[in-house]
mmCIF file of C-alpha atoms in Angstrom:
data_model
loop_
_atom_site.group_PDB
_atom_site.id
_atom_site.type_symbol
_atom_site.label_atom_id
_atom_site.label_comp_id
_atom_site.label_asym_id
_atom_site.label_seq_id
_atom_site.Cartn_x
_atom_site.Cartn_y
_atom_site.Cartn_z
ATOM 1 C CA UNK A 144 74.022 -172.670 82.478
ATOM 2 C CA UNK A 145 76.317 -169.941 82.921
ATOM 3 C CA UNK A 146 79.547 -170.587 81.821
ATOM 4 C CA UNK A 147 82.166 -168.914 84.350
ATOM 5 C CA UNK A 148 85.227 -171.532 84.729
ATOM 6 C CA UNK A 149 88.276 -169.622 83.615
ATOM 7 C CA UNK A 150 89.783 -173.293 82.555
ATOM 8 C CA UNK A 151 86.636 -173.237 80.007
ATOM 9 C CA UNK A 152 87.180 -170.260 78.817
ATOM 10 C CA UNK A 153 90.698 -170.746 78.056
ATOM 11 C CA UNK A 154 89.122 -172.926 75.178
ATOM 12 C CA UNK A 155 87.229 -169.576 73.792
ATOM 13 C CA UNK A 156 89.879 -167.262 74.029
ATOM 14 C CA UNK A 157 92.059 -166.607 70.568
ATOM 15 C CA UNK A 158 93.062 -163.558 71.844
ATOM 16 C CA UNK A 159 95.764 -162.434 74.596
ATOM 17 C CA UNK A 160 94.410 -160.617 77.364
ATOM 18 C CA UNK A 161 95.520 -156.316 77.015
ATOM 19 C CA UNK A 162 97.803 -154.989 79.346
ATOM 20 C CA UNK A 163 98.842 -151.876 79.579
ATOM 21 C CA UNK A 164 102.486 -151.254 80.306
ATOM 22 C CA UNK A 165 103.285 -149.616 83.331
ATOM 23 C CA UNK A 166 105.686 -146.695 82.308
ATOM 24 C CA UNK A 167 102.505 -145.216 80.381
ATOM 25 C CA UNK A 168 100.511 -145.162 83.398
ATOM 26 C CA UNK A 169 99.201 -141.467 84.953
ATOM 27 C CA UNK A 170 100.161 -141.543 88.342
ATOM 28 C CA UNK A 171 97.677 -138.612 89.612
ATOM 29 C CA UNK A 172 94.423 -140.069 87.535
ATOM 30 C CA UNK A 173 92.987 -143.436 88.843
ATOM 31 C CA UNK A 174 91.550 -143.870 85.821
ATOM 32 C CA UNK A 175 94.362 -144.752 84.220
ATOM 33 C CA UNK A 176 95.326 -147.432 86.341
ATOM 34 C CA UNK A 177 93.893 -150.059 83.897
ATOM 35 C CA UNK A 178 92.261 -149.333 80.709
ATOM 36 C CA UNK A 179 91.222 -151.681 78.101
ATOM 37 C CA UNK A 180 93.543 -151.724 75.016
ATOM 38 C CA UNK A 181 92.670 -151.783 71.413
ATOM 39 C CA UNK A 182 95.526 -153.603 70.190
ATOM 40 C CA UNK A 183 94.856 -157.152 68.890
ATOM 41 C CA UNK A 184 97.983 -159.896 69.946
ATOM 42 C CA UNK A 185 99.310 -163.572 68.384
ATOM 43 C CA UNK A 186 96.335 -165.941 69.432
ATOM 44 C CA UNK A 187 98.702 -167.989 71.568
ATOM 45 C CA UNK A 188 96.448 -167.233 75.010
ATOM 46 C CA UNK A 189 94.923 -170.542 74.661
ATOM 47 C CA UNK A 190 98.373 -172.777 75.134
ATOM 48 C CA UNK A 191 99.208 -170.185 78.083
ATOM 49 C CA UNK A 192 99.107 -171.499 81.490
ATOM 50 C CA UNK A 193 96.498 -169.020 83.616
ATOM 51 C CA UNK A 194 99.797 -168.848 86.084
ATOM 52 C CA UNK A 195 102.965 -167.886 85.385
ATOM 53 C CA UNK A 196 106.122 -167.788 87.203
ATOM 54 C CA UNK A 197 108.653 -164.946 87.339
ATOM 55 C CA UNK A 198 112.670 -165.828 86.691
ATOM 56 C CA UNK A 199 113.847 -167.362 89.832
ATOM 57 C CA UNK A 200 110.433 -169.422 90.257
ATOM 58 C CA UNK A 201 108.424 -167.028 92.407
ATOM 59 C CA UNK A 202 104.305 -167.199 91.366
ATOM 60 C CA UNK A 203 103.995 -163.832 89.218
ATOM 61 C CA UNK A 204 101.258 -161.191 90.877
ATOM 62 C CA UNK A 205 98.572 -161.115 88.870
ATOM 63 C CA UNK A 206 94.309 -160.496 88.605
ATOM 64 C CA UNK A 207 91.734 -161.488 86.284
ATOM 65 C CA UNK A 208 88.701 -160.114 85.191
ATOM 66 C CA UNK A 209 86.337 -161.717 83.155
ATOM 67 C CA UNK A 210 83.242 -160.281 81.705
ATOM 68 C CA UNK A 211 80.584 -163.264 80.589
ATOM 69 C CA UNK A 212 77.865 -162.548 78.680
ATOM 70 C CA UNK A 213 75.146 -164.959 77.769
ATOM 71 C CA UNK A 214 72.320 -163.464 75.174
ATOM 72 C CA UNK A 215 69.068 -165.489 74.604
ATOM 73 C CA UNK A 216 67.232 -163.307 70.777
ATOM 74 C CA UNK A 217 64.546 -164.397 69.282
ATOM 75 C CA UNK A 218 63.282 -163.000 65.850
ATOM 76 C CA UNK A 219 59.973 -163.073 63.986
ATOM 77 C CA UNK A 220 60.373 -164.443 60.078
ATOM 78 C CA UNK A 221 60.238 -160.982 59.315
ATOM 79 C CA UNK A 222 63.893 -160.035 61.114
ATOM 80 C CA UNK A 223 62.336 -158.265 64.238
ATOM 81 C CA UNK A 224 63.359 -158.612 67.549
ATOM 82 C CA UNK A 225 60.637 -160.287 69.523
ATOM 83 C CA UNK A 226 62.781 -161.127 72.585
ATOM 84 C CA UNK A 227 66.250 -160.555 74.088
ATOM 85 C CA UNK A 228 67.601 -160.590 77.225
ATOM 86 C CA UNK A 229 71.347 -160.589 78.514
ATOM 87 C CA UNK A 230 72.294 -163.056 81.383
ATOM 88 C CA UNK A 231 75.895 -161.445 82.818
ATOM 89 C CA UNK A 232 78.667 -162.380 84.799
ATOM 90 C CA UNK A 233 81.761 -160.541 86.141
ATOM 91 C CA UNK A 234 83.995 -163.634 86.846
ATOM 92 C CA UNK A 235 87.479 -162.844 89.074
ATOM 93 C CA UNK A 236 90.638 -164.998 89.462
ATOM 94 C CA UNK A 237 93.105 -163.975 92.123
ATOM 95 C CA UNK A 238 96.633 -164.776 92.335
ATOM 96 C CA UNK A 239 97.932 -161.592 94.585
ATOM 97 C CA UNK A 240 99.654 -162.602 98.232
ATOM 98 C CA UNK A 241 98.670 -160.700 100.967
ATOM 99 C CA UNK A 242 94.685 -160.005 99.352
ATOM 100 C CA UNK A 243 95.165 -156.542 99.111
ATOM 101 C CA UNK A 244 92.075 -154.602 98.387
ATOM 102 C CA UNK A 245 91.077 -153.847 94.868
ATOM 103 C CA UNK A 246 88.955 -151.095 93.399
ATOM 104 C CA UNK A 247 87.001 -151.941 90.575
ATOM 105 C CA UNK A 248 85.360 -149.407 88.141
ATOM 106 C CA UNK A 249 82.992 -150.044 85.925
ATOM 107 C CA UNK A 250 80.796 -147.171 83.348
ATOM 108 C CA UNK A 251 79.897 -144.104 85.096
ATOM 109 C CA UNK A 252 76.827 -143.953 83.182
ATOM 110 C CA UNK A 253 75.619 -146.850 83.979
ATOM 111 C CA UNK A 254 71.875 -147.409 85.299
ATOM 112 C CA UNK A 255 70.159 -150.195 87.038
ATOM 113 C CA UNK A 256 66.256 -150.456 87.429
ATOM 114 C CA UNK A 257 64.275 -149.615 89.939
ATOM 115 C CA UNK A 258 61.855 -152.358 91.863
ATOM 116 C CA UNK A 259 63.146 -155.630 93.649
ATOM 117 C CA UNK A 260 62.555 -156.565 97.193
ATOM 118 C CA UNK A 261 65.756 -158.946 97.962
ATOM 119 C CA UNK A 262 68.597 -157.556 100.039
ATOM 120 C CA UNK A 263 70.924 -159.300 97.741
ATOM 121 C CA UNK A 264 69.879 -157.302 95.160
ATOM 122 C CA UNK A 265 70.920 -153.677 94.551
ATOM 123 C CA UNK A 266 68.468 -151.829 92.449
ATOM 124 C CA UNK A 267 68.496 -147.925 92.442
ATOM 125 C CA UNK A 268 68.055 -145.327 89.840
ATOM 126 C CA UNK A 269 71.457 -143.243 88.797
ATOM 127 C CA UNK A 270 70.728 -140.874 85.431
ATOM 128 C CA UNK A 271 69.466 -142.030 82.290
ATOM 129 C CA UNK A 272 73.316 -143.823 81.304
ATOM 130 C CA UNK A 273 73.720 -145.737 77.921
ATOM 131 C CA UNK A 274 74.080 -149.017 79.890
ATOM 132 C CA UNK A 275 70.973 -149.972 81.644
ATOM 133 C CA UNK A 276 70.171 -152.811 83.552
ATOM 134 C CA UNK A 277 67.909 -154.561 85.116
ATOM 135 C CA UNK A 278 69.218 -156.051 88.523
ATOM 136 C CA UNK A 279 72.442 -156.859 89.556
ATOM 137 C CA UNK A 280 74.131 -158.628 92.484
ATOM 138 C CA UNK A 281 77.202 -158.750 94.681
ATOM 139 C CA UNK A 282 79.056 -161.275 96.560
ATOM 140 C CA UNK A 283 78.856 -160.492 100.240
ATOM 141 C CA UNK A 284 82.306 -159.443 100.160
ATOM 142 C CA UNK A 285 81.742 -156.520 98.184
ATOM 143 C CA UNK A 286 81.643 -153.367 99.425
ATOM 144 C CA UNK A 287 79.110 -150.543 97.612
ATOM 145 C CA UNK A 288 80.087 -147.365 99.650
ATOM 146 C CA UNK A 289 80.596 -145.208 96.530
ATOM 147 C CA UNK A 290 78.789 -147.545 94.188
ATOM 148 C CA UNK A 291 76.123 -144.503 93.797
ATOM 149 C CA UNK A 292 78.468 -142.314 93.153
ATOM 150 C CA UNK A 293 80.772 -143.621 90.670
ATOM 151 C CA UNK A 294 80.087 -147.061 90.304
ATOM 152 C CA UNK A 295 83.156 -148.465 91.979
ATOM 153 C CA UNK A 296 83.361 -151.542 93.824
ATOM 154 C CA UNK A 297 85.566 -152.439 96.771
ATOM 155 C CA UNK A 298 86.687 -155.587 97.791
ATOM 156 C CA UNK A 299 89.604 -157.460 99.269
ATOM 157 C CA UNK A 300 89.697 -161.059 96.639
ATOM 158 C CA UNK A 301 90.259 -164.270 98.287
ATOM 159 C CA UNK A 302 92.385 -166.539 96.454
ATOM 160 C CA UNK A 303 91.217 -168.332 93.320
ATOM 161 C CA UNK A 304 88.136 -167.800 91.292
ATOM 162 C CA UNK A 305 84.980 -166.241 92.356
ATOM 163 C CA UNK A 306 81.854 -164.288 91.065
ATOM 164 C CA UNK A 307 81.894 -160.592 91.691
ATOM 165 C CA UNK A 308 78.426 -159.394 90.195
ATOM 166 C CA UNK A 309 76.080 -161.044 88.338
ATOM 167 C CA UNK A 310 73.303 -158.948 86.001
ATOM 168 C CA UNK A 311 70.370 -159.166 83.785
ATOM 169 C CA UNK A 312 69.393 -156.549 81.130
ATOM 170 C CA UNK A 313 66.279 -156.607 78.628
ATOM 171 C CA UNK A 314 66.798 -153.488 77.450
ATOM 172 C CA UNK A 315 66.840 -153.564 73.484
ATOM 173 C CA UNK A 316 70.536 -154.140 72.261
ATOM 174 C CA UNK A 317 72.138 -154.633 68.919
ATOM 175 C CA UNK A 318 72.354 -158.366 68.483
ATOM 176 C CA UNK A 319 75.729 -160.253 66.965
ATOM 177 C CA UNK A 320 73.994 -161.698 64.197
ATOM 178 C CA UNK A 321 70.940 -161.057 61.627
ATOM 179 C CA UNK A 322 69.555 -164.307 60.321
ATOM 180 C CA UNK A 323 67.392 -164.098 56.873
ATOM 181 C CA UNK A 324 65.919 -167.779 56.080
ATOM 182 C CA UNK A 325 63.873 -168.788 53.195
ATOM 183 C CA UNK A 326 62.865 -172.551 52.120
ATOM 184 C CA UNK A 327 60.119 -173.116 49.284
ATOM 185 C CA UNK A 328 59.287 -175.882 46.619
ATOM 186 C CA UNK A 329 61.360 -176.335 43.714
ATOM 187 C CA UNK A 330 59.708 -178.406 41.955
ATOM 188 C CA UNK A 331 57.803 -182.348 42.429
ATOM 189 C CA UNK A 332 59.522 -183.816 45.913
ATOM 190 C CA UNK A 333 61.591 -180.922 45.682
ATOM 191 C CA UNK A 334 62.789 -178.079 48.207
ATOM 192 C CA UNK A 335 65.205 -175.615 48.418
ATOM 193 C CA UNK A 336 66.440 -173.408 51.540
ATOM 194 C CA UNK A 337 68.748 -170.565 51.723
ATOM 195 C CA UNK A 338 70.203 -169.006 54.567
ATOM 196 C CA UNK A 339 72.184 -165.943 54.990
ATOM 197 C CA UNK A 340 73.670 -164.917 57.972
ATOM 198 C CA UNK A 341 75.364 -161.400 58.869
ATOM 199 C CA UNK A 342 77.749 -160.349 61.868
ATOM 200 C CA UNK A 343 77.192 -157.121 63.138
ATOM 201 C CA UNK A 344 79.770 -156.174 65.023
ATOM 202 C CA UNK A 345 82.897 -154.596 63.948
ATOM 203 C CA UNK A 346 85.399 -156.242 61.671
ATOM 204 C CA UNK A 347 88.316 -156.338 64.073
ATOM 205 C CA UNK A 348 86.184 -158.798 65.874
ATOM 206 C CA UNK A 349 85.994 -162.625 65.246
ATOM 207 C CA UNK A 350 83.533 -165.050 66.363
ATOM 208 C CA UNK A 351 84.516 -168.879 66.846
ATOM 209 C CA UNK A 352 83.041 -172.154 67.187
ATOM 210 C CA UNK A 353 79.474 -170.544 64.926
ATOM 211 C CA UNK A 354 77.227 -173.330 64.510
ATOM 212 C CA UNK A 355 73.524 -173.066 62.864
ATOM 213 C CA UNK A 356 70.629 -175.562 63.145
ATOM 214 C CA UNK A 357 67.601 -175.997 61.326
ATOM 215 C CA UNK A 358 64.429 -178.598 61.411
ATOM 216 C CA UNK A 359 63.626 -179.823 58.105
ATOM 217 C CA UNK A 360 60.289 -181.302 57.235
ATOM 218 C CA UNK A 361 60.106 -184.600 58.779
ATOM 219 C CA UNK A 362 59.904 -186.440 55.081
ATOM 220 C CA UNK A 363 63.322 -184.805 53.907
ATOM 221 C CA UNK A 364 64.959 -187.759 52.455
ATOM 222 C CA UNK A 365 68.292 -185.860 50.905
ATOM 223 C CA UNK A 366 70.023 -182.514 51.277
ATOM 224 C CA UNK A 367 72.838 -181.366 48.752
ATOM 225 C CA UNK A 368 74.612 -178.320 50.099
ATOM 226 C CA UNK A 369 76.177 -175.113 47.820
ATOM 227 C CA UNK A 370 78.640 -172.574 50.089
ATOM 228 C CA UNK A 371 79.967 -169.682 48.788
ATOM 229 C CA UNK A 372 83.262 -170.163 46.272
ATOM 230 C CA UNK A 373 86.210 -170.142 47.907
ATOM 231 C CA UNK A 374 85.521 -170.320 51.858
ATOM 232 C CA UNK A 375 87.424 -172.522 53.846
ATOM 233 C CA UNK A 376 86.860 -173.573 57.800
ATOM 234 C CA UNK A 377 82.536 -174.532 57.013
ATOM 235 C CA UNK A 378 81.212 -177.529 57.173
ATOM 236 C CA UNK A 379 77.720 -178.969 56.236
ATOM 237 C CA UNK A 380 75.623 -181.954 57.240
ATOM 238 C CA UNK A 381 72.554 -183.381 57.085
ATOM 239 C CA UNK A 382 71.541 -185.390 59.952
ATOM 240 C CA UNK A 383 68.594 -187.938 58.602
ATOM 241 C CA UNK A 384 67.703 -189.112 62.105
ATOM 242 C CA UNK A 385 66.524 -186.289 63.278
ATOM 243 C CA UNK A 386 66.070 -184.417 59.814
ATOM 244 C CA UNK A 387 67.997 -181.048 60.829
ATOM 245 C CA UNK A 388 70.705 -179.341 58.354
ATOM 246 C CA UNK A 389 73.719 -178.648 60.498
ATOM 247 C CA UNK A 390 75.861 -175.387 59.071
ATOM 248 C CA UNK A 391 79.315 -174.946 61.136
ATOM 249 C CA UNK A 392 81.541 -171.814 60.531
ATOM 250 C CA UNK A 393 85.113 -172.160 62.683
ATOM 251 C CA UNK A 394 85.686 -168.248 62.330
ATOM 252 C CA UNK A 395 83.089 -165.416 61.861
ATOM 253 C CA UNK A 396 84.889 -162.286 61.002
ATOM 254 C CA UNK A 397 82.784 -158.771 61.598
ATOM 255 C CA UNK A 398 80.529 -157.002 59.189
ATOM 256 C CA UNK A 399 81.086 -160.091 56.987
ATOM 257 C CA UNK A 400 77.963 -161.946 55.693
ATOM 258 C CA UNK A 401 77.593 -165.863 54.562
ATOM 259 C CA UNK A 402 75.188 -168.055 52.642
ATOM 260 C CA UNK A 403 74.492 -171.606 52.294
ATOM 261 C CA UNK A 404 72.259 -173.298 50.179
ATOM 262 C CA UNK A 405 70.710 -176.362 50.514
ATOM 263 C CA UNK A 406 68.916 -178.574 47.738
ATOM 264 C CA UNK A 407 66.025 -180.931 49.803
ATOM 265 C CA UNK A 408 64.367 -184.223 48.437
ATOM 266 C CA UNK A 409 61.418 -184.848 49.572
ATOM 267 C CA UNK A 410 59.799 -188.678 50.236
ATOM 268 C CA UNK A 411 55.841 -187.322 49.690
ATOM 269 C CA UNK A 412 54.111 -184.452 48.145
ATOM 270 C CA UNK A 413 53.734 -181.530 50.409
ATOM 271 C CA UNK A 414 50.431 -181.478 52.557
ATOM 272 C CA UNK A 415 50.814 -177.961 54.145
ATOM 273 C CA UNK A 416 53.106 -174.666 53.807
ATOM 274 C CA UNK A 417 56.570 -175.601 53.649
ATOM 275 C CA UNK A 418 57.260 -173.129 56.115
ATOM 276 C CA UNK A 419 55.083 -174.936 58.304
ATOM 277 C CA UNK A 420 57.184 -177.852 57.964
ATOM 278 C CA UNK A 421 60.645 -176.518 59.087
ATOM 279 C CA UNK A 422 62.554 -174.330 61.441
ATOM 280 C CA UNK A 423 63.113 -172.431 63.538
ATOM 281 C CA UNK A 424 66.959 -171.195 63.105
ATOM 282 C CA UNK A 425 69.088 -171.709 66.406
ATOM 283 C CA UNK A 426 72.769 -170.589 66.506
ATOM 284 C CA UNK A 427 75.386 -171.114 69.076
ATOM 285 C CA UNK A 428 78.581 -168.937 68.799
ATOM 286 C CA UNK A 429 81.097 -167.477 71.086
ATOM 287 C CA UNK A 430 82.422 -163.971 70.497
ATOM 288 C CA UNK A 431 85.988 -163.331 72.402
ATOM 289 C CA UNK A 432 86.811 -159.581 73.257
ATOM 290 C CA UNK A 433 83.041 -157.947 72.932
ATOM 291 C CA UNK A 434 79.862 -157.834 74.755
ATOM 292 C CA UNK A 435 76.856 -156.734 73.160
ATOM 293 C CA UNK A 436 75.340 -155.090 76.880
ATOM 294 C CA UNK A 437 78.446 -151.903 76.672
ATOM 295 C CA UNK A 438 79.233 -152.823 80.323
ATOM 296 C CA UNK A 439 82.816 -152.112 80.469
ATOM 297 C CA UNK A 440 85.833 -152.273 83.356
ATOM 298 C CA UNK A 441 86.974 -148.594 83.261
ATOM 299 C CA UNK A 442 90.233 -149.360 85.436
ATOM 300 C CA UNK A 443 91.359 -151.899 88.441
ATOM 301 C CA UNK A 444 93.213 -150.123 91.081
ATOM 302 C CA UNK A 445 95.285 -152.557 93.488
ATOM 303 C CA UNK A 446 96.484 -150.975 96.971
ATOM 304 C CA UNK A 447 100.191 -151.083 96.858
ATOM 305 C CA UNK A 448 102.341 -152.833 99.628
ATOM 306 C CA UNK A 449 105.195 -150.900 98.495
ATOM 307 C CA UNK A 450 106.758 -148.617 95.931
ATOM 308 C CA UNK A 451 107.685 -151.540 93.651
ATOM 309 C CA UNK A 452 104.539 -153.443 93.993
ATOM 310 C CA UNK A 453 102.630 -153.574 90.149
ATOM 311 C CA UNK A 454 100.610 -156.644 89.420
ATOM 312 C CA UNK A 455 99.742 -157.750 86.248
ATOM 313 C CA UNK A 456 95.690 -157.053 85.400
ATOM 314 C CA UNK A 457 93.949 -158.729 83.062
ATOM 315 C CA UNK A 458 90.339 -157.850 81.418
ATOM 316 C CA UNK A 459 88.726 -160.322 78.814
ATOM 317 C CA UNK A 460 85.206 -160.278 77.515
ATOM 318 C CA UNK A 461 83.372 -163.298 76.327
ATOM 319 C CA UNK A 462 79.821 -163.077 74.139
ATOM 320 C CA UNK A 463 77.957 -166.228 73.953
ATOM 321 C CA UNK A 464 74.731 -167.827 73.053
ATOM 322 C CA UNK A 465 71.825 -169.126 75.105
ATOM 323 C CA UNK A 466 69.249 -169.338 72.821
ATOM 324 C CA UNK A 467 69.487 -167.385 69.637
ATOM 325 C CA UNK A 468 66.562 -168.341 67.094
ATOM 326 C CA UNK A 469 64.911 -167.375 64.080
ATOM 327 C CA UNK A 470 61.538 -168.272 62.978
ATOM 328 C CA UNK A 471 60.938 -168.874 59.348
#
């Protein structure tokens, strides 16, 4: 199921959204009206109200755009990608009075695959862009008059939260995590697991709520764990009832590799290849301010009601695991 509720997303966002100072905007270039910055702010967004008030008790004029991607990847035992897919949505939440028209621009090099017959689907070719979606569909209120020309969407947003666009991508992409797992016999009624995970995204990005699970041979009676020296925010557990290893990491910084070793005790001798008795490894995670498809909101333009009308604009990116599995 696609997680799209802004209230739910608040629990995953550990960064402040990025807002451009109005004094730095260039009035003659539409793309300068809103650009995503790279500055990282204190992690207080989780405790802030989504709807803020201006001095005097007036509701603040603002609009949120969330790009949410759920990714599915299956790795072979050799580490090769067998299947990969992104299910994404652009979600909007508007607190703009008077429902002004807005224009939202995506990557100009965005391409959408041919095919499809549904009237609600939009599939066309647009060059050979770096971002290639298999297909996408839009909420009925979105106008696509100039979408083919400059990848701009126009709409009059209703109050509250609503999806603007859903999309799917199966083009090969770089998975955010690489998993390497080894399980082998280690003596009479003994086994050992070595599980390594490396974050393949930039070091200024941090994943959170990372969990790895691995089914162990059904005759496993005990597991003892060894983490890297000095690590914090990690927890291990052996679920005896369903014979599963679990490894939780509160934070996972980009470019870093973590290793877990587990020593297993069995109740009987092995009767088959131990790798056929265990696995696969599955992983769940959330990565704020990161998306693997590289789909971007280039600018967000709001029709002016007056010369002083300048609402707050927020863009947030979230990547989550849908089915992230590594065979062993």
